[in-house]
PDB file of C-alpha atoms in Angstrom:
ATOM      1  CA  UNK A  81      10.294  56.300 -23.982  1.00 77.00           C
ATOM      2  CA  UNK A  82       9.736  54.001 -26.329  1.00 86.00           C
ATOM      3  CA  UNK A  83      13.810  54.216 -27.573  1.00 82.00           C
ATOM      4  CA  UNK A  84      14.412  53.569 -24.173  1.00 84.00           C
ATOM      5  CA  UNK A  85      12.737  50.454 -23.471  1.00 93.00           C
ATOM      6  CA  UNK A  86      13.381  49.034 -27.247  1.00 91.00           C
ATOM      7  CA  UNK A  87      17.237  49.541 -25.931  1.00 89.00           C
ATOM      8  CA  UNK A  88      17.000  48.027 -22.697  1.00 90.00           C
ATOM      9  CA  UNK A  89      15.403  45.044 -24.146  1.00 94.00           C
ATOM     10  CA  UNK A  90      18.192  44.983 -27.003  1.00 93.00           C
ATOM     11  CA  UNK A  91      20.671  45.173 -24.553  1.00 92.00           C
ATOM     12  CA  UNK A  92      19.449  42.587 -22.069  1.00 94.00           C
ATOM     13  CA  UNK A  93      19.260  40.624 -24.840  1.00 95.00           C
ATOM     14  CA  UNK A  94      22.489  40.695 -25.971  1.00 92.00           C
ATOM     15  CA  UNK A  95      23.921  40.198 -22.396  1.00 92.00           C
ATOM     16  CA  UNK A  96      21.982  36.754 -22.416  1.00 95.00           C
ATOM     17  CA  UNK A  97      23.827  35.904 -25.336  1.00 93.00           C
ATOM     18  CA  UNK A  98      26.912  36.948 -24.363  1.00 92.00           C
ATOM     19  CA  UNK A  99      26.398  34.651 -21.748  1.00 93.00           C
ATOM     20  CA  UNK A 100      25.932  31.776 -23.210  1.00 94.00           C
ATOM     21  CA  UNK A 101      28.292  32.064 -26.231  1.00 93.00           C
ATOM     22  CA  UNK A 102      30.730  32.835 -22.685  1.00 92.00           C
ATOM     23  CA  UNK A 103      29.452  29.065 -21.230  1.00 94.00           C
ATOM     24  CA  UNK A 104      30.935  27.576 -24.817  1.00 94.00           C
ATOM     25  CA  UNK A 105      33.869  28.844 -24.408  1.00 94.00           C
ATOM     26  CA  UNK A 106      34.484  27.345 -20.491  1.00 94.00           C
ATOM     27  CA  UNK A 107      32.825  24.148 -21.715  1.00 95.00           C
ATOM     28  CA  UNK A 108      35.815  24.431 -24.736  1.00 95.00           C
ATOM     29  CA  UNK A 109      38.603  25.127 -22.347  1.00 95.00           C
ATOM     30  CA  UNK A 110      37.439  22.317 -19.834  1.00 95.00           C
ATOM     31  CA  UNK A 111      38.287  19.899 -22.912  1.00 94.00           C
ATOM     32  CA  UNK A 112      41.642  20.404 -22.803  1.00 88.00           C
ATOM     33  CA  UNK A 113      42.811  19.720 -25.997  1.00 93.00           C
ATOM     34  CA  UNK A 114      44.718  21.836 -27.777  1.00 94.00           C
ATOM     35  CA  UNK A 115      42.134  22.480 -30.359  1.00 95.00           C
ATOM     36  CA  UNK A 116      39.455  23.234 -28.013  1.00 95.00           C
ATOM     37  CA  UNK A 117      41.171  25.689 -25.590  1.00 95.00           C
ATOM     38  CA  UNK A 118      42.241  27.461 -28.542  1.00 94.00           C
ATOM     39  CA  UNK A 119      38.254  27.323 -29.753  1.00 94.00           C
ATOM     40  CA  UNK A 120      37.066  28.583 -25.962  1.00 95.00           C
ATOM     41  CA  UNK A 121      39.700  31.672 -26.052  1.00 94.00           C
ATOM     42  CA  UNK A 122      38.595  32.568 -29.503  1.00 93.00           C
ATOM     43  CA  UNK A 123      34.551  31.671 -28.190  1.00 93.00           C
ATOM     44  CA  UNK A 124      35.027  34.114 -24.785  1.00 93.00           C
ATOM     45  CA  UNK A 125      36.998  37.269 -26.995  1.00 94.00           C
ATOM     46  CA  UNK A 126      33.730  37.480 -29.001  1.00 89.00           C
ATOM     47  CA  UNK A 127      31.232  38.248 -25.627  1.00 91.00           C
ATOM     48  CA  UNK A 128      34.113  40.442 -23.946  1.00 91.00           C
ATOM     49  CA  UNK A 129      34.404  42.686 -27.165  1.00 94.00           C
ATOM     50  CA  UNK A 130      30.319  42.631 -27.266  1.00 91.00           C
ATOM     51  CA  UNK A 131      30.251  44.000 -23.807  1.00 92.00           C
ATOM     52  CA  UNK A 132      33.029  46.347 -24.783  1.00 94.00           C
ATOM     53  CA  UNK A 133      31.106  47.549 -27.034  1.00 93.00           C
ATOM     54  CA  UNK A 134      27.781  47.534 -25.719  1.00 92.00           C
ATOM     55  CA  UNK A 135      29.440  49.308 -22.496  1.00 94.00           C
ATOM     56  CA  UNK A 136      30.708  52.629 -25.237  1.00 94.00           C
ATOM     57  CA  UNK A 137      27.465  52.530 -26.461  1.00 92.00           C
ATOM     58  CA  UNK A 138      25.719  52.878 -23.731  1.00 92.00           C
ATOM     59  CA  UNK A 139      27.881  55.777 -22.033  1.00 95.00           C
ATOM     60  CA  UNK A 140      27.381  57.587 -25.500  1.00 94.00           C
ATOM     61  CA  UNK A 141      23.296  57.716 -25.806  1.00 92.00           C
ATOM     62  CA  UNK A 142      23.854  58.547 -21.410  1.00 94.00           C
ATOM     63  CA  UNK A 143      25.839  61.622 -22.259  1.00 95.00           C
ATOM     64  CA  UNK A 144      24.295  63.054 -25.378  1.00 94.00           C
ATOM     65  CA  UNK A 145      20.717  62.947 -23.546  1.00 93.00           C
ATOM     66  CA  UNK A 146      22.451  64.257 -20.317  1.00 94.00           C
ATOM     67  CA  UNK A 147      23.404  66.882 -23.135  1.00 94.00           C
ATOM     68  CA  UNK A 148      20.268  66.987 -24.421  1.00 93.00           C
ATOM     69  CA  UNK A 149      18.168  67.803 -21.197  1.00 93.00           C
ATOM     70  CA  UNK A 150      20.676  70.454 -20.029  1.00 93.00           C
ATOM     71  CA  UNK A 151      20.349  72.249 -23.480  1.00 92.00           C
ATOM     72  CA  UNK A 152      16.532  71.629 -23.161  1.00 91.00           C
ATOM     73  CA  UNK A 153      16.882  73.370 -19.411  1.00 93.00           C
ATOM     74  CA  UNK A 154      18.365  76.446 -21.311  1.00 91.00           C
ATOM     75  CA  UNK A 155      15.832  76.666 -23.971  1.00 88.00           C
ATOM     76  CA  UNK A 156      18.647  75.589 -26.605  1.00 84.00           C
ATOM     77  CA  UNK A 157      17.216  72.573 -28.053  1.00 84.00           C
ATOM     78  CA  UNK A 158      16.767  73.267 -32.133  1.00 81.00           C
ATOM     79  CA  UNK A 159      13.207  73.771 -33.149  1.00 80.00           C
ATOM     80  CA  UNK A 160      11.619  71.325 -35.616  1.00 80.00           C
ATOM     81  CA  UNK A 161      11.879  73.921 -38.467  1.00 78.00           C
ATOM     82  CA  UNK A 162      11.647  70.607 -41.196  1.00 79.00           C
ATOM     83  CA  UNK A 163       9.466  70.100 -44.073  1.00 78.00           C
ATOM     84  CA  UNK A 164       7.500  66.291 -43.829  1.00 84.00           C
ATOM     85  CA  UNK A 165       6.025  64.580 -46.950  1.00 80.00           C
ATOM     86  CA  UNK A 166       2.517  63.237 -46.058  1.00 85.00           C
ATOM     87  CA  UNK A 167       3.793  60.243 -44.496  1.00 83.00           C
ATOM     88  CA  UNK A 168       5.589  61.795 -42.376  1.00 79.00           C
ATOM     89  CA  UNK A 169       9.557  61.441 -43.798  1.00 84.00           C
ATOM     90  CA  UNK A 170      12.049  64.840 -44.043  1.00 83.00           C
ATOM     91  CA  UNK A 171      12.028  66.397 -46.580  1.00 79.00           C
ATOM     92  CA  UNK A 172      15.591  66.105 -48.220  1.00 80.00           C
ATOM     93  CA  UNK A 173      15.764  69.706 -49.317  1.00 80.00           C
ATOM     94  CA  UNK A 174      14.071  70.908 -46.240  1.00 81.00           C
ATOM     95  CA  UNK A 175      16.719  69.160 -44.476  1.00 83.00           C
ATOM     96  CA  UNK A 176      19.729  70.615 -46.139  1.00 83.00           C
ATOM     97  CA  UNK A 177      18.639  74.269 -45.644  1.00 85.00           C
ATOM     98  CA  UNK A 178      18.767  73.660 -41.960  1.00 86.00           C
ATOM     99  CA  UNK A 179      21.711  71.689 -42.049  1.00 87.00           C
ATOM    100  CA  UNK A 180      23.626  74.459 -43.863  1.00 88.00           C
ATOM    101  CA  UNK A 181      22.682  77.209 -41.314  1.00 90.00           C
ATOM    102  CA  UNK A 182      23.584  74.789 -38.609  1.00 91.00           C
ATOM    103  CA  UNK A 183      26.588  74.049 -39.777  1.00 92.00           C
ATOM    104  CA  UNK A 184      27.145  78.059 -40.544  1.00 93.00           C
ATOM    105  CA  UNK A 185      26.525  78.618 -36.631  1.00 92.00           C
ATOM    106  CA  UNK A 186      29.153  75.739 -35.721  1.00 93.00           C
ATOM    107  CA  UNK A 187      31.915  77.406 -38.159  1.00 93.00           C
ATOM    108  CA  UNK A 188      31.485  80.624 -36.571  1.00 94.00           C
ATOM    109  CA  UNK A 189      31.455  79.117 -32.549  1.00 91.00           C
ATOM    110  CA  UNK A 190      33.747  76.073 -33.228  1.00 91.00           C
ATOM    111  CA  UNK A 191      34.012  76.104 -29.197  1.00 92.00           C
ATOM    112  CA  UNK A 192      31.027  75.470 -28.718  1.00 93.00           C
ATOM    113  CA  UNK A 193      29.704  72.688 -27.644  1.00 94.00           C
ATOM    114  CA  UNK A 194      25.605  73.797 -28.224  1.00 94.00           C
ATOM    115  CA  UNK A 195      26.295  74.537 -31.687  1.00 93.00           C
ATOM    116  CA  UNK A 196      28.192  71.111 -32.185  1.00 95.00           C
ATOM    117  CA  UNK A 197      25.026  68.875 -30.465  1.00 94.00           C
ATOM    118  CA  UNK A 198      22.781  71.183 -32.540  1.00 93.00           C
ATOM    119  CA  UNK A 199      24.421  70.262 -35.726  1.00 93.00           C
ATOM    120  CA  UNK A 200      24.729  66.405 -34.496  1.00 94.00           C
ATOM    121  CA  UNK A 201      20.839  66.846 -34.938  1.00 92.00           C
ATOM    122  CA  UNK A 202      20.928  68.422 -38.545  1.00 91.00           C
ATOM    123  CA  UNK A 203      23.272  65.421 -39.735  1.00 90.00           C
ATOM    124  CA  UNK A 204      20.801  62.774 -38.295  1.00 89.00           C
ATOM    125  CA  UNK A 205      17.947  64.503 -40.230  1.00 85.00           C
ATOM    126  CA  UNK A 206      19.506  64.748 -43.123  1.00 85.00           C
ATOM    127  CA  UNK A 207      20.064  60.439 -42.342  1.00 84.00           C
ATOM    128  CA  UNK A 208      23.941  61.104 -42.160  1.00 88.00           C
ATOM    129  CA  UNK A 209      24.639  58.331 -39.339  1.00 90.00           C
ATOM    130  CA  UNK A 210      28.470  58.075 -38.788  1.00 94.00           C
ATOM    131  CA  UNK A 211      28.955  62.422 -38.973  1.00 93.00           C
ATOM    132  CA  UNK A 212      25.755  62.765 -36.745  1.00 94.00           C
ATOM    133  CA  UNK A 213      27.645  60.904 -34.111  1.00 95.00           C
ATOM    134  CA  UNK A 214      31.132  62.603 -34.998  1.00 95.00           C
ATOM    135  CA  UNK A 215      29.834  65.855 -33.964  1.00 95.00           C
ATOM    136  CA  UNK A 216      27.856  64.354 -31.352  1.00 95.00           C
ATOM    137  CA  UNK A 217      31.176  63.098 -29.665  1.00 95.00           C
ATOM    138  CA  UNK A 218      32.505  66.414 -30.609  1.00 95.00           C
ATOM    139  CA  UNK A 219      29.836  68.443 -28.698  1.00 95.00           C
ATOM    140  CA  UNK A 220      30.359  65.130 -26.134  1.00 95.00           C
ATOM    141  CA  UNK A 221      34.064  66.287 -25.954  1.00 94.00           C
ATOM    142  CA  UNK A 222      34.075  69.967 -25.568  1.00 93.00           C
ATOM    143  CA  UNK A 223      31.313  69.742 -22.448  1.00 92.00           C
ATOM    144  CA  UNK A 224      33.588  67.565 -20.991  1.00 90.00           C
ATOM    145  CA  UNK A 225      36.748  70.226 -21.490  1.00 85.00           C
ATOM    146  CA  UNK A 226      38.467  67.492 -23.323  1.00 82.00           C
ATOM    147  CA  UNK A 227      40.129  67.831 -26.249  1.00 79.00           C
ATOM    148  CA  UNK A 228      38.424  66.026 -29.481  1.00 73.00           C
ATOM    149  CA  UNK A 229      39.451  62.411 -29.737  1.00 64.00           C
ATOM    150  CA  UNK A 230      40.681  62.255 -26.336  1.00 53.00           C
TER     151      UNK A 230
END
């Protein structure tokens, strides 16, 4: 819950922003120089690629927990079968082991998309960012009946 909120916030926050950097730009354009409307264009891309952005964002973390809570309706959430130091951090090699087996399961079901959120999970224990979200699109992808990249 906490994610949640700490997102919201983020997000409101950023809309704000985009906001106002937005109200530069008009303020630019309304100069009407050539210099300034050139400054506002440039000044209003920046909050419509934020929202862009924010937008893709946002439908990603919507379908990996709709993912998420239909796996956890099946019983096919992964178990937390990781080591923790005292203060609570993965342990690296405890972290590997499951990420090999997970990634075993995914080679031999490809297709599926279970196996493919599952391993999402193993990369973001083992603190691999950009592949945890490559097979979380992945698994993303093959619920959907889409083809990969699509």
């Amino acid at each position: 819950m906490r994610a949640k909120i700490t997102y919201f916030v983020t997000a409101a926050v950023l809309v704000v922003y985009f906001v106002l950097v937005g109200s530069r730009g008009v303020l630019l354009i309304e100069q009407g120089t050539l210099l300034t409307v050139t400054f506002g264009v440039a000044v209003l891309i920046l909050p419509l690629i934020g929202l862009w952005f924010l937008w893709k964002n946002t439908q990603f973390v919507r379908k990996a927990n709709a993912l998420a809570a239909e796996l956890d309706a099946e019983g096919g959430l992964p178990e937390d079968e990781l080591v923790r130091t005292p203060g609570g951090r993965i342990d690296r090699d405890s972290a590997d082991a499951v990420f090999a087996k997970r990634r075993a399961e995914t080679e031999d079901t490809p297709d599926d998309w279970r196996c493919w959120f599952r391993l999402a999970v193993a990369y973001h224990d083992a603190r691999d960012t950009p592949r945890a979200r490559k097979a979380m699109q992945r698994a993303i992808a093959l619920r959907e009946g889409r083809p990969f990249g699509a």
